[in-house]
Coordinates of C-alpha atoms in Angstrom, one line a residue:
X1 CA -11.1 20.8 9.7
X2 CA -8.8 19.0 12.1
X3 CA -10.3 15.9 13.9
X4 CA -7.8 15.7 16.8
X5 CA -8.3 18.9 19.0
X6 CA -12.0 18.5 19.5
X7 CA -11.8 14.8 19.9
X8 CA -9.0 14.9 22.5
X9 CA -10.6 17.7 24.5
X10 CA -14.1 16.2 24.8
X11 CA -13.3 12.8 26.3
X12 CA -10.6 10.3 27.2
X13 CA -9.7 8.1 24.3
X14 CA -10.9 4.5 24.4
X15 CA -8.6 1.4 24.1
X16 CA -7.7 0.8 20.5
X17 CA -8.6 4.3 19.4
X18 CA -6.2 6.2 17.1
X19 CA -5.9 8.7 14.3
X20 CA -3.6 10.4 11.8
X21 CA -3.9 13.8 10.1
X22 CA -1.8 14.9 7.2
X23 CA -1.7 18.5 5.9
X24 CA 0.3 20.5 3.4
X25 CA 2.9 22.5 5.3
X26 CA 5.3 24.8 3.4
X27 CA 4.7 22.8 0.2
X28 CA 5.3 19.4 1.8
X29 CA 2.9 16.7 3.2
X30 CA 3.3 16.5 6.9
X31 CA 1.9 14.4 9.8
X32 CA 0.3 17.2 11.9
X33 CA -1.6 15.0 14.4
X34 CA -1.0 11.4 15.5
X35 CA -2.6 9.6 18.4
X36 CA -3.2 6.0 19.5
X37 CA -4.1 4.0 22.6
X38 CA -3.1 0.4 23.3
X39 CA -3.4 -2.0 21.6
X40 CA -3.2 0.2 18.5
X41 CA 0.1 1.8 17.5
X42 CA 0.6 4.3 14.7
X43 CA 4.2 4.5 13.5
X44 CA 5.1 7.4 11.2
X45 CA 8.2 6.4 9.3
X46 CA 8.2 9.5 7.0
X47 CA 6.5 12.4 8.9
X48 CA 7.3 15.0 6.2
X49 CA 8.0 15.0 2.5
X50 CA 6.3 14.6 -0.9
X51 CA 4.2 12.1 0.9
X52 CA 3.7 10.9 4.5
X53 CA 4.4 7.2 5.2
X54 CA 2.7 5.6 8.2
X55 CA 2.2 2.1 9.5
X56 CA -0.3 0.5 11.8
X57 CA 0.7 -2.0 14.4
X58 CA -0.4 -3.5 17.7
X59 CA 1.1 -4.4 21.0
X60 CA 1.8 -8.1 21.1
X61 CA 2.0 -8.4 17.3
X62 CA -1.7 -9.2 16.7
X63 CA -5.2 -9.1 17.9
X64 CA -6.3 -11.2 20.8
X65 CA -9.8 -12.0 21.9
X66 CA -12.0 -8.9 22.1
X67 CA -9.4 -6.4 20.8
X68 CA -11.1 -3.6 18.9
X69 CA -9.3 -0.8 17.0
X70 CA -10.8 2.4 15.6
X71 CA -8.8 4.7 13.4
X72 CA -9.7 8.1 12.1
X73 CA -7.7 9.4 9.1
X74 CA -7.7 12.8 7.4
X75 CA -5.7 13.7 4.4
X76 CA -5.8 17.5 3.9
X77 CA -5.9 19.5 0.8
X78 CA -3.1 18.7 -1.8
X79 CA -1.3 16.3 0.6
X80 CA -0.5 12.7 0.1
X81 CA -0.3 9.7 2.5
X82 CA 0.8 6.1 2.3
X83 CA -0.7 3.9 5.0
X84 CA 0.3 0.3 5.6
X85 CA 0.9 -2.2 8.4
X86 CA 4.1 -3.3 10.0
X87 CA 3.3 -7.0 9.1
X88 CA 0.3 -9.2 8.6
X89 CA -2.6 -8.6 10.9
X90 CA -2.7 -11.7 13.0
X91 CA -6.0 -12.6 14.7
X92 CA -5.2 -15.1 17.4
X93 CA -7.2 -18.2 18.5
X94 CA -10.3 -17.1 20.4
X95 CA -11.6 -19.9 22.8
X96 CA -14.1 -17.4 24.5
X97 CA -15.8 -16.4 21.2
X98 CA -15.0 -12.7 21.7
X99 CA -14.6 -11.2 18.2
X100 CA -11.8 -8.8 17.2
X101 CA -12.6 -5.9 15.0
X102 CA -11.0 -3.0 13.1
X103 CA -12.7 0.2 11.9
X104 CA -11.2 2.9 9.7
X105 CA -12.9 6.2 8.8
X106 CA -11.0 8.3 6.2
X107 CA -11.6 11.7 4.9
X108 CA -9.8 12.9 1.8
X109 CA -9.9 16.6 1.0
X110 CA -9.4 18.5 -2.2
X111 CA -6.7 17.2 -4.5
X112 CA -5.4 14.8 -1.9
X113 CA -4.2 11.2 -2.3
X114 CA -4.4 8.2 0.0
X115 CA -2.6 4.9 -0.8
X116 CA -3.7 2.3 1.7
X117 CA -1.8 -1.0 1.2
X118 CA -1.8 -3.1 4.4
X119 CA -0.3 -6.6 4.7
X120 CA -3.0 -9.4 4.6
X121 CA -5.2 -10.3 7.5
X122 CA -4.1 -13.7 8.9
X123 CA -6.9 -15.2 11.0
X124 CA -5.9 -18.2 13.1
X125 CA -8.1 -21.2 13.8
X126 CA -11.2 -20.5 16.0
X127 CA -10.8 -16.7 15.6
X128 CA -13.5 -14.2 14.8
X129 CA -12.7 -11.0 13.0
X130 CA -14.6 -8.1 11.3
X131 CA -13.4 -4.9 9.7
X132 CA -15.2 -1.9 8.2
X133 CA -13.5 0.8 6.2
X134 CA -15.2 4.0 5.0
X135 CA -13.6 6.5 2.7
X136 CA -15.1 9.9 2.0
X137 CA -13.4 11.6 -1.0
X138 CA -13.6 15.1 -2.3
X139 CA -14.4 15.0 -6.1
X140 CA -10.8 15.8 -6.9
X141 CA -9.2 13.3 -4.5
X142 CA -7.8 9.9 -5.3
X143 CA -7.7 6.5 -3.4
X144 CA -5.7 3.4 -3.9
X145 CA -7.0 0.6 -1.6
X146 CA -5.8 -2.9 -1.0
X147 CA -7.8 -5.4 1.1
X148 CA -6.6 -9.0 1.4
X149 CA -6.5 -12.0 3.7
X150 CA -4.9 -15.4 3.9
X151 CA -5.9 -18.9 4.9
X152 CA -4.2 -18.6 8.4
X153 CA -1.2 -20.5 9.4
X154 CA -0.9 -22.7 6.3
X155 CA 2.7 -23.6 7.1
X156 CA 1.4 -25.3 10.2
X157 CA -1.3 -27.2 8.4
X158 CA -4.0 -24.8 9.7
X159 CA -6.0 -23.7 6.7
X160 CA -9.3 -21.8 6.6
X161 CA -10.1 -22.8 10.2
X162 CA -11.2 -19.5 11.6
X163 CA -14.8 -19.2 12.8
X164 CA -15.8 -16.1 10.9
X165 CA -14.1 -13.3 8.8
X166 CA -16.0 -10.2 7.6
X167 CA -14.8 -7.2 5.6
X168 CA -16.7 -4.3 4.3
X169 CA -15.4 -1.3 2.3
X170 CA -17.4 1.7 1.2
X171 CA -16.3 4.8 -0.7
X172 CA -18.1 8.1 -1.2
X173 CA -17.1 10.7 -3.7
X174 CA -18.8 13.9 -2.7
X175 CA -22.3 12.9 -1.6
X176 CA -22.4 9.8 -3.8
X177 CA -21.6 6.3 -2.6
X178 CA -19.7 4.9 -5.5
X179 CA -18.3 1.7 -4.2
X180 CA -19.3 -1.1 -1.8
X181 CA -17.4 -4.3 -1.4
X182 CA -18.6 -6.7 1.4
X183 CA -17.4 -10.2 2.2
X184 CA -18.4 -12.7 4.9
X185 CA -16.9 -16.1 5.4
X186 CA -18.2 -18.3 8.2
X187 CA -18.0 -22.0 9.1
X188 CA -21.8 -21.8 9.6
X189 CA -22.1 -21.8 5.8
X190 CA -20.2 -25.0 5.2
X191 CA -16.7 -26.3 4.9
X192 CA -14.5 -23.3 3.8
X193 CA -11.7 -25.2 2.0
X194 CA -14.3 -27.0 -0.1
X195 CA -14.1 -27.0 -3.9
X196 CA -17.1 -24.8 -4.3
X197 CA -15.8 -22.2 -1.7
X198 CA -12.1 -21.3 -1.3
X199 CA -10.8 -24.5 -3.0
X200 CA -7.0 -24.8 -3.4
X201 CA -6.4 -21.1 -3.0
X202 CA -4.8 -19.7 0.2
X203 CA -4.9 -15.9 -0.4
X204 CA -7.5 -13.5 -1.8
X205 CA -7.0 -9.8 -2.6
X206 CA -8.9 -6.8 -3.9
X207 CA -7.2 -3.7 -5.3
X208 CA -9.2 -0.7 -6.3
X209 CA -8.2 2.7 -7.8
X210 CA -10.8 5.5 -7.5
X211 CA -10.9 9.2 -8.2
X212 CA -9.9 11.7 -10.9
X213 CA -6.1 11.6 -10.2
X214 CA -6.0 7.9 -11.0
X215 CA -8.3 7.8 -14.0
X216 CA -5.5 7.5 -16.6
X217 CA -3.7 4.9 -14.6
X218 CA -6.9 2.9 -14.2
X219 CA -7.5 2.9 -17.9
X220 CA -4.0 1.8 -18.7
X221 CA -4.1 -1.1 -16.1
X222 CA -7.4 -2.3 -17.4
X223 CA -6.1 -2.3 -21.0
X224 CA -3.1 -4.3 -19.9
X225 CA -5.3 -6.8 -18.0
X226 CA -7.5 -7.3 -21.0
X227 CA -4.4 -8.2 -23.1
X228 CA -3.2 -10.9 -20.6
X229 CA -3.3 -14.5 -21.9
X230 CA -5.8 -17.0 -20.4
X231 CA -4.0 -19.9 -18.6
X232 CA -5.7 -23.2 -17.7
X233 CA -5.7 -24.0 -14.0
X234 CA -3.3 -21.3 -12.9
X235 CA -1.8 -21.1 -9.4
X236 CA -2.7 -17.4 -9.4
X237 CA -6.1 -16.2 -10.7
X238 CA -6.7 -12.5 -11.6
X239 CA -9.5 -10.4 -12.8
X240 CA -10.2 -6.8 -13.6
X241 CA -13.3 -4.6 -14.1
X242 CA -14.0 -0.9 -14.7
X243 CA -15.9 1.1 -12.1
X244 CA -17.8 4.3 -12.7
X245 CA -14.9 6.3 -11.0
X246 CA -12.0 3.9 -11.5
X247 CA -11.2 0.2 -11.6
X248 CA -11.0 -2.9 -9.5
X249 CA -8.7 -5.9 -9.6
X250 CA -9.0 -9.2 -7.8
X251 CA -6.5 -12.0 -7.2
X252 CA -6.6 -15.5 -5.7
X253 CA -3.4 -17.4 -5.2
X254 CA -2.2 -20.7 -3.8
X255 CA 0.7 -18.8 -2.2
X256 CA 0.4 -15.5 -0.3
X257 CA 3.8 -14.4 -1.6
X258 CA 2.7 -14.7 -5.3
X259 CA -0.4 -12.5 -4.6
X260 CA 1.9 -10.0 -2.9
X261 CA 4.2 -9.8 -5.9
X262 CA 1.2 -9.4 -8.2
X263 CA -0.1 -6.5 -6.1
X264 CA 3.4 -4.9 -6.1
X265 CA 3.6 -5.2 -9.9
X266 CA 0.2 -3.8 -10.4
X267 CA 1.0 -0.8 -8.1
X268 CA 4.4 -0.2 -9.8
X269 CA 3.2 3.3 -10.6
X270 CA 3.2 4.4 -6.9
X271 CA 6.9 5.6 -6.7
X272 CA 6.0 8.5 -9.0
X273 CA 3.2 9.5 -6.7
X274 CA 4.9 8.9 -3.4
X275 CA 8.5 9.8 -4.2
X276 CA 9.7 6.3 -3.4
X277 CA 8.5 2.7 -3.3
X278 CA 7.4 1.8 0.3
X279 CA 6.5 -1.7 -0.9
X280 CA 10.0 -2.6 -2.2
X281 CA 11.0 -4.3 1.1
X282 CA 7.7 -5.9 1.9
X283 CA 6.9 -8.7 -0.5

């Protein structure tokens, strides 16, 4: 069922509200509805093909005090969608303590696939940011999800100086909630760069693969991770665990670029699913 017509008829859209719908049209995935209100922008680089490629962005290149975005996404039966961002999500300094937020609600229908690989969130000093992402999958649908964030403007000597960062991801397959991942970092809980918190690492990432279409890939990647050698005091840490409907991989790196390359390598199977590599020019 389309989300857009009812939504657009019943009320004016709020600031930061947007959506994207992808359906199978004459055997090809096609963007059938796209809407967005300032400061959110939805750019559809490939509107039709074996998969739709779309990118989220914002006016001004980031979120300023009080910006809130809410995105609805529907991937219809047997269609495929790649969703990313135009660049890192910058959360600017917030002297008035007005938090910025991002919410995404995604619905994946029968035999559909969503690959959601944004750039990292980059929270500046004194900023507040929270995001919530909910994914509802048909039992035959598949999801690839990346969620990651960096220390801020490390090149300027600004490292883990934001006030608060929160992220929560939940995934349902059918009526069963199969995955919850929640993180909260706050300066109220102590010095964030401390040895017993974020330490020498400047970027953290989570990658999860869920759903029947990705079961074989999950098993193969977990087997490869188990065979990786253990290195003392590495600049890039990695871990992998099976999930009831897939797998999860986590990374911590001293350099954001190294974490990006590791994610790209892990997701090297995507071109066969998306008819191209949308990550090849990113990291």
